[in-house]
Coordinates of C-alpha atoms in Angstrom, one line a residue:
M1344 CA 77.5 127.4 101.4
D1345 CA 74.8 125.6 103.3
I1346 CA 74.8 122.1 104.9
T1347 CA 72.8 120.6 101.7
F1348 CA 75.3 122.0 99.2
I1349 CA 78.5 120.8 101.3
A1350 CA 77.0 117.3 101.6
L1351 CA 76.7 117.3 97.9
A1352 CA 79.9 118.5 97.0
A1353 CA 81.6 115.5 99.3
L1354 CA 79.7 112.8 97.8
T1355 CA 80.3 114.6 94.5
F1356 CA 84.0 114.3 94.6
T1357 CA 84.2 110.8 96.7
L1358 CA 81.9 109.5 93.8
A1359 CA 84.6 111.1 91.0
G1360 CA 87.5 109.9 92.9
F1361 CA 86.1 106.3 93.2
V1362 CA 85.6 106.4 89.3
K1363 CA 89.0 107.6 88.8
G1364 CA 90.5 105.0 91.2
V1365 CA 88.4 102.2 89.5
I1366 CA 89.3 103.2 85.4
G1367 CA 92.0 105.9 85.6
L1368 CA 90.0 108.9 84.5
G1369 CA 86.6 110.8 85.0
L1370 CA 87.4 112.9 88.2
P1371 CA 86.8 116.1 86.4
T1372 CA 83.9 114.8 83.8
V1373 CA 81.9 113.6 86.9
A1374 CA 82.6 116.5 89.5
M1375 CA 81.4 119.0 86.3
G1376 CA 78.6 117.0 85.3
L1377 CA 76.8 116.6 88.7
L1378 CA 77.9 120.3 90.3
G1379 CA 77.0 121.8 86.7
S1380 CA 73.4 120.3 87.6
A1381 CA 73.2 122.4 91.1
I1382 CA 75.2 125.7 90.5
P1383 CA 76.9 127.6 87.7
P1384 CA 79.1 126.0 85.5
A1385 CA 81.8 128.5 86.1
Q1386 CA 81.5 128.0 89.8
A1387 CA 81.8 124.0 89.3
A1388 CA 84.7 124.3 87.3
A1389 CA 86.3 126.5 90.0
L1390 CA 85.4 124.1 92.6
L1391 CA 87.1 121.2 91.1
L1392 CA 90.3 122.9 90.0
F1393 CA 92.2 121.8 93.2
P1394 CA 91.5 118.6 93.1
T1395 CA 91.6 117.8 89.5
I1396 CA 95.3 119.9 89.4
V1397 CA 96.2 117.6 92.6
T1398 CA 95.5 114.4 91.3
N1399 CA 96.7 114.9 87.5
I1400 CA 99.9 116.0 88.9
W1401 CA 100.4 112.7 90.8
Q1402 CA 99.2 111.0 87.7
M1403 CA 101.7 112.9 85.4
A1404 CA 104.4 112.3 87.9
S1405 CA 103.9 108.5 88.5
G1406 CA 104.8 107.4 85.0
P1407 CA 108.1 106.8 83.0
G1408 CA 110.1 109.4 80.8
L1409 CA 108.1 112.9 81.8
G1410 CA 110.8 114.8 80.1
A1411 CA 110.5 112.7 76.9
M1412 CA 106.7 113.1 77.0
V1413 CA 106.9 117.2 78.0
R1414 CA 109.4 117.2 74.8
R1415 CA 107.2 115.5 72.4
L1416 CA 104.0 116.8 73.4
W1417 CA 104.8 120.6 73.9
P1418 CA 103.2 122.4 70.8
M1419 CA 100.3 120.7 72.1
L1420 CA 100.5 121.6 75.5
L1421 CA 101.0 125.0 74.8
L1422 CA 98.3 125.6 72.5
A1423 CA 96.1 124.0 75.3
G1424 CA 96.8 126.0 78.1
T1425 CA 96.6 129.1 76.1
C1426 CA 93.1 128.6 74.0
T1427 CA 91.7 127.7 77.6
W1428 CA 92.6 130.9 79.3
L1429 CA 92.0 132.8 76.0
A1430 CA 88.5 131.1 75.8
S1431 CA 87.4 131.1 79.8
G1432 CA 85.5 134.1 79.0
L1433 CA 83.0 131.9 77.2
L1434 CA 82.5 130.0 80.8
T1435 CA 82.7 132.7 83.3
N1436 CA 81.0 136.0 81.0
G1437 CA 78.6 133.8 78.5
N1438 CA 75.2 132.5 79.2
P1439 CA 75.1 130.1 81.8
R1440 CA 72.3 127.9 79.8
L1441 CA 74.5 127.8 76.9
A1442 CA 77.5 126.5 79.2
L1443 CA 75.3 124.1 80.6
A1444 CA 74.0 122.9 77.2
G1445 CA 78.0 122.9 76.1
L1446 CA 78.6 120.9 79.1
G1447 CA 76.0 118.1 78.5
A1448 CA 77.4 118.0 74.9
A1449 CA 80.7 117.7 75.8
L1450 CA 79.6 114.7 78.3
I1451 CA 77.9 113.1 75.5
A1452 CA 80.6 113.3 73.1
N1453 CA 83.0 112.0 76.0
A1454 CA 80.9 108.8 76.4
A1455 CA 80.5 108.2 72.5
I1456 CA 84.4 108.0 72.4
G1457 CA 84.5 105.7 75.3
L1458 CA 81.9 103.4 74.3
R1459 CA 84.0 103.2 70.8
P1460 CA 84.3 99.7 70.0
R1461 CA 87.4 100.0 68.3
P1462 CA 90.7 101.8 68.9
F1463 CA 91.5 104.9 67.4
P1464 CA 93.2 104.8 63.9
R1465 CA 96.8 105.8 64.4
L1466 CA 98.3 108.7 63.5
P1467 CA 101.2 108.8 61.2
P1468 CA 104.0 110.6 63.2
Q1469 CA 105.1 113.1 60.4
H1470 CA 101.4 114.4 60.8
E1471 CA 102.2 115.4 64.8
G1472 CA 103.9 118.5 64.0
W1473 CA 100.6 120.1 62.7
A1474 CA 97.7 117.6 64.5
G1475 CA 99.0 118.3 67.9
P1476 CA 98.6 122.1 68.1
L1477 CA 95.3 121.8 66.4
A1478 CA 94.0 119.5 68.8
G1479 CA 95.4 121.4 71.9
A1480 CA 93.8 124.6 70.6
A1481 CA 90.6 123.0 69.9
T1482 CA 90.4 121.3 73.5
G1483 CA 91.8 124.8 75.1
V1484 CA 88.4 126.4 73.4
V1485 CA 86.5 123.3 74.7
T1486 CA 87.7 123.5 78.4
G1487 CA 87.2 127.2 78.2
A1488 CA 83.5 127.1 77.2
T1489 CA 82.8 123.8 79.2
G1490 CA 85.6 123.4 82.2
V1491 CA 85.8 119.6 80.4
S1492 CA 89.5 118.9 79.1
V1493 CA 88.8 115.5 77.4
I1494 CA 87.7 116.5 73.7
P1495 CA 89.7 116.1 71.5
L1496 CA 92.5 115.5 73.6
A1497 CA 91.6 112.2 74.6
P1498 CA 91.0 111.0 70.7
Y1499 CA 94.2 113.1 69.5
L1500 CA 96.2 110.8 72.4
G1501 CA 94.8 107.7 71.9
S1502 CA 95.9 107.9 68.2
L1503 CA 99.7 108.5 69.4
G1504 CA 99.3 104.5 70.1
L1505 CA 101.0 105.0 73.4
P1506 CA 101.6 102.4 75.6
R1507 CA 99.2 102.5 78.7
D1508 CA 101.5 103.5 81.0
Q1509 CA 102.3 106.6 79.3
M1510 CA 99.1 107.2 77.7
V1511 CA 97.7 107.8 81.3
Q1512 CA 100.9 109.9 82.0
A1513 CA 100.0 112.2 79.1
L1514 CA 96.2 112.2 80.0
G1515 CA 97.6 113.7 83.4
L1516 CA 100.0 115.9 82.1
S1517 CA 97.4 117.6 79.5
F1518 CA 94.7 117.9 82.2
T1519 CA 97.4 119.1 84.3
V1520 CA 98.0 122.0 81.9
T1521 CA 94.6 123.1 81.3
M1522 CA 93.4 123.1 84.4
V1523 CA 96.3 125.6 85.3
G1524 CA 95.1 127.7 82.3
L1525 CA 91.9 127.6 83.7
A1526 CA 92.7 128.4 87.6
S1527 CA 94.9 131.2 86.0
A1528 CA 91.9 132.9 84.2
F1529 CA 89.5 132.3 86.8
G1530 CA 92.1 134.1 89.1
Q1531 CA 92.4 137.2 86.9
A1532 CA 88.4 137.4 86.1
G1533 CA 87.8 137.3 90.0
V1534 CA 85.8 133.9 89.8
Y1535 CA 88.3 132.1 92.0
S1536 CA 87.7 133.9 95.2
D1537 CA 89.5 132.9 98.4
G1538 CA 86.5 131.3 100.0
L1539 CA 86.0 129.3 96.6
A1540 CA 89.3 128.7 96.9
W1541 CA 89.5 127.3 100.3
A1542 CA 86.5 125.0 99.0
S1543 CA 88.1 123.6 96.3
A1544 CA 91.1 122.3 98.2
L1545 CA 89.0 120.6 101.2
C1546 CA 87.1 119.1 98.0
L1547 CA 90.6 116.8 97.6
I1548 CA 90.1 115.0 101.0
P1549 CA 86.9 113.3 99.4
A1550 CA 88.3 112.9 96.1
M1551 CA 91.7 111.0 97.4
A1552 CA 89.2 109.1 99.3
G1553 CA 86.9 108.1 96.9
M1554 CA 90.2 107.2 95.1
A1555 CA 91.5 105.1 97.6
L1556 CA 87.8 103.0 97.5
G1557 CA 88.2 102.8 93.5
N1558 CA 91.9 101.7 94.1
A1559 CA 90.5 99.0 96.4
A1560 CA 87.7 98.0 94.4
R1561 CA 89.5 97.6 90.9
K1562 CA 90.5 94.2 92.0
R1563 CA 87.0 92.9 92.4
I1564 CA 85.2 95.1 89.6
S1565 CA 85.7 94.7 86.1
P1566 CA 87.1 97.8 84.9
E1567 CA 85.9 97.5 81.8
T1568 CA 82.3 96.7 82.7
F1569 CA 82.2 99.5 85.3
R1570 CA 83.9 101.7 82.2
R1571 CA 80.6 100.7 80.3
W1572 CA 78.2 101.7 82.9
F1573 CA 79.8 104.6 83.7
Y1574 CA 79.8 105.8 80.0
F1575 CA 76.0 105.2 79.7
G1576 CA 75.8 107.6 82.8
L1577 CA 77.6 110.1 81.4
L1578 CA 75.1 110.1 78.2
A1579 CA 72.1 110.4 80.3
L1580 CA 73.8 113.2 82.6
G1581 CA 74.8 115.2 79.3
A1582 CA 71.4 114.8 77.7
Q1583 CA 69.8 116.2 81.0
L1584 CA 72.1 119.1 81.2
I1585 CA 71.4 120.1 77.5
A1586 CA 67.8 119.8 78.4
R1587 CA 68.0 122.0 80.9
G1588 CA 69.8 124.6 79.1
F1589 CA 67.5 124.6 76.3
G1590 CA 64.6 124.4 78.3

């Protein structure tokens, strides 16, 4: 890694951490979108694993009733982690251009969901038994193919009508499971080398610094305004990645 890429990685994770600090999400999405334009998506996903897992464990542990949340979501979590591991070959051994285009499509879908003017329809509790595992399996396939875990995980959790603190905790818990599955698969495939593991660990420093800046800025910036412009930026970035993938 030359000095130019080190500077790019530091700026990327500072920005990604800042976004997460202001609106509570977006670190892996921003990091994958920006790094995916500079290095192969599989390497970009490997680089963001450590900062993503650590920050999401923090987010998961800070919420109330973690045990009850695990008991409610475990079928979804099990399928999400397993299918991420099984589908990771799409990212590590597949066509890099298709992976880039898939990442762009995931970013656009994420932005479209974030810009949705109305809340998600409520899912009746009696349907969680089949909808949770289905959402988990689909999320695992998308994560294994693109390194981004938002689709369709976020819409499913949004449909449960969870209070804000529980929603944030559920997202942190779910993202932790998918990223651990991806890390396991990358280690087995030889993608997660010692050098890349150390680089990923070092990326936690700018990510945490960015989160601290974002937490401070939250008091001065309207989170809703920032969220809106963030998703508009994702739309543009996703379109650029799709163009590069098929160009």
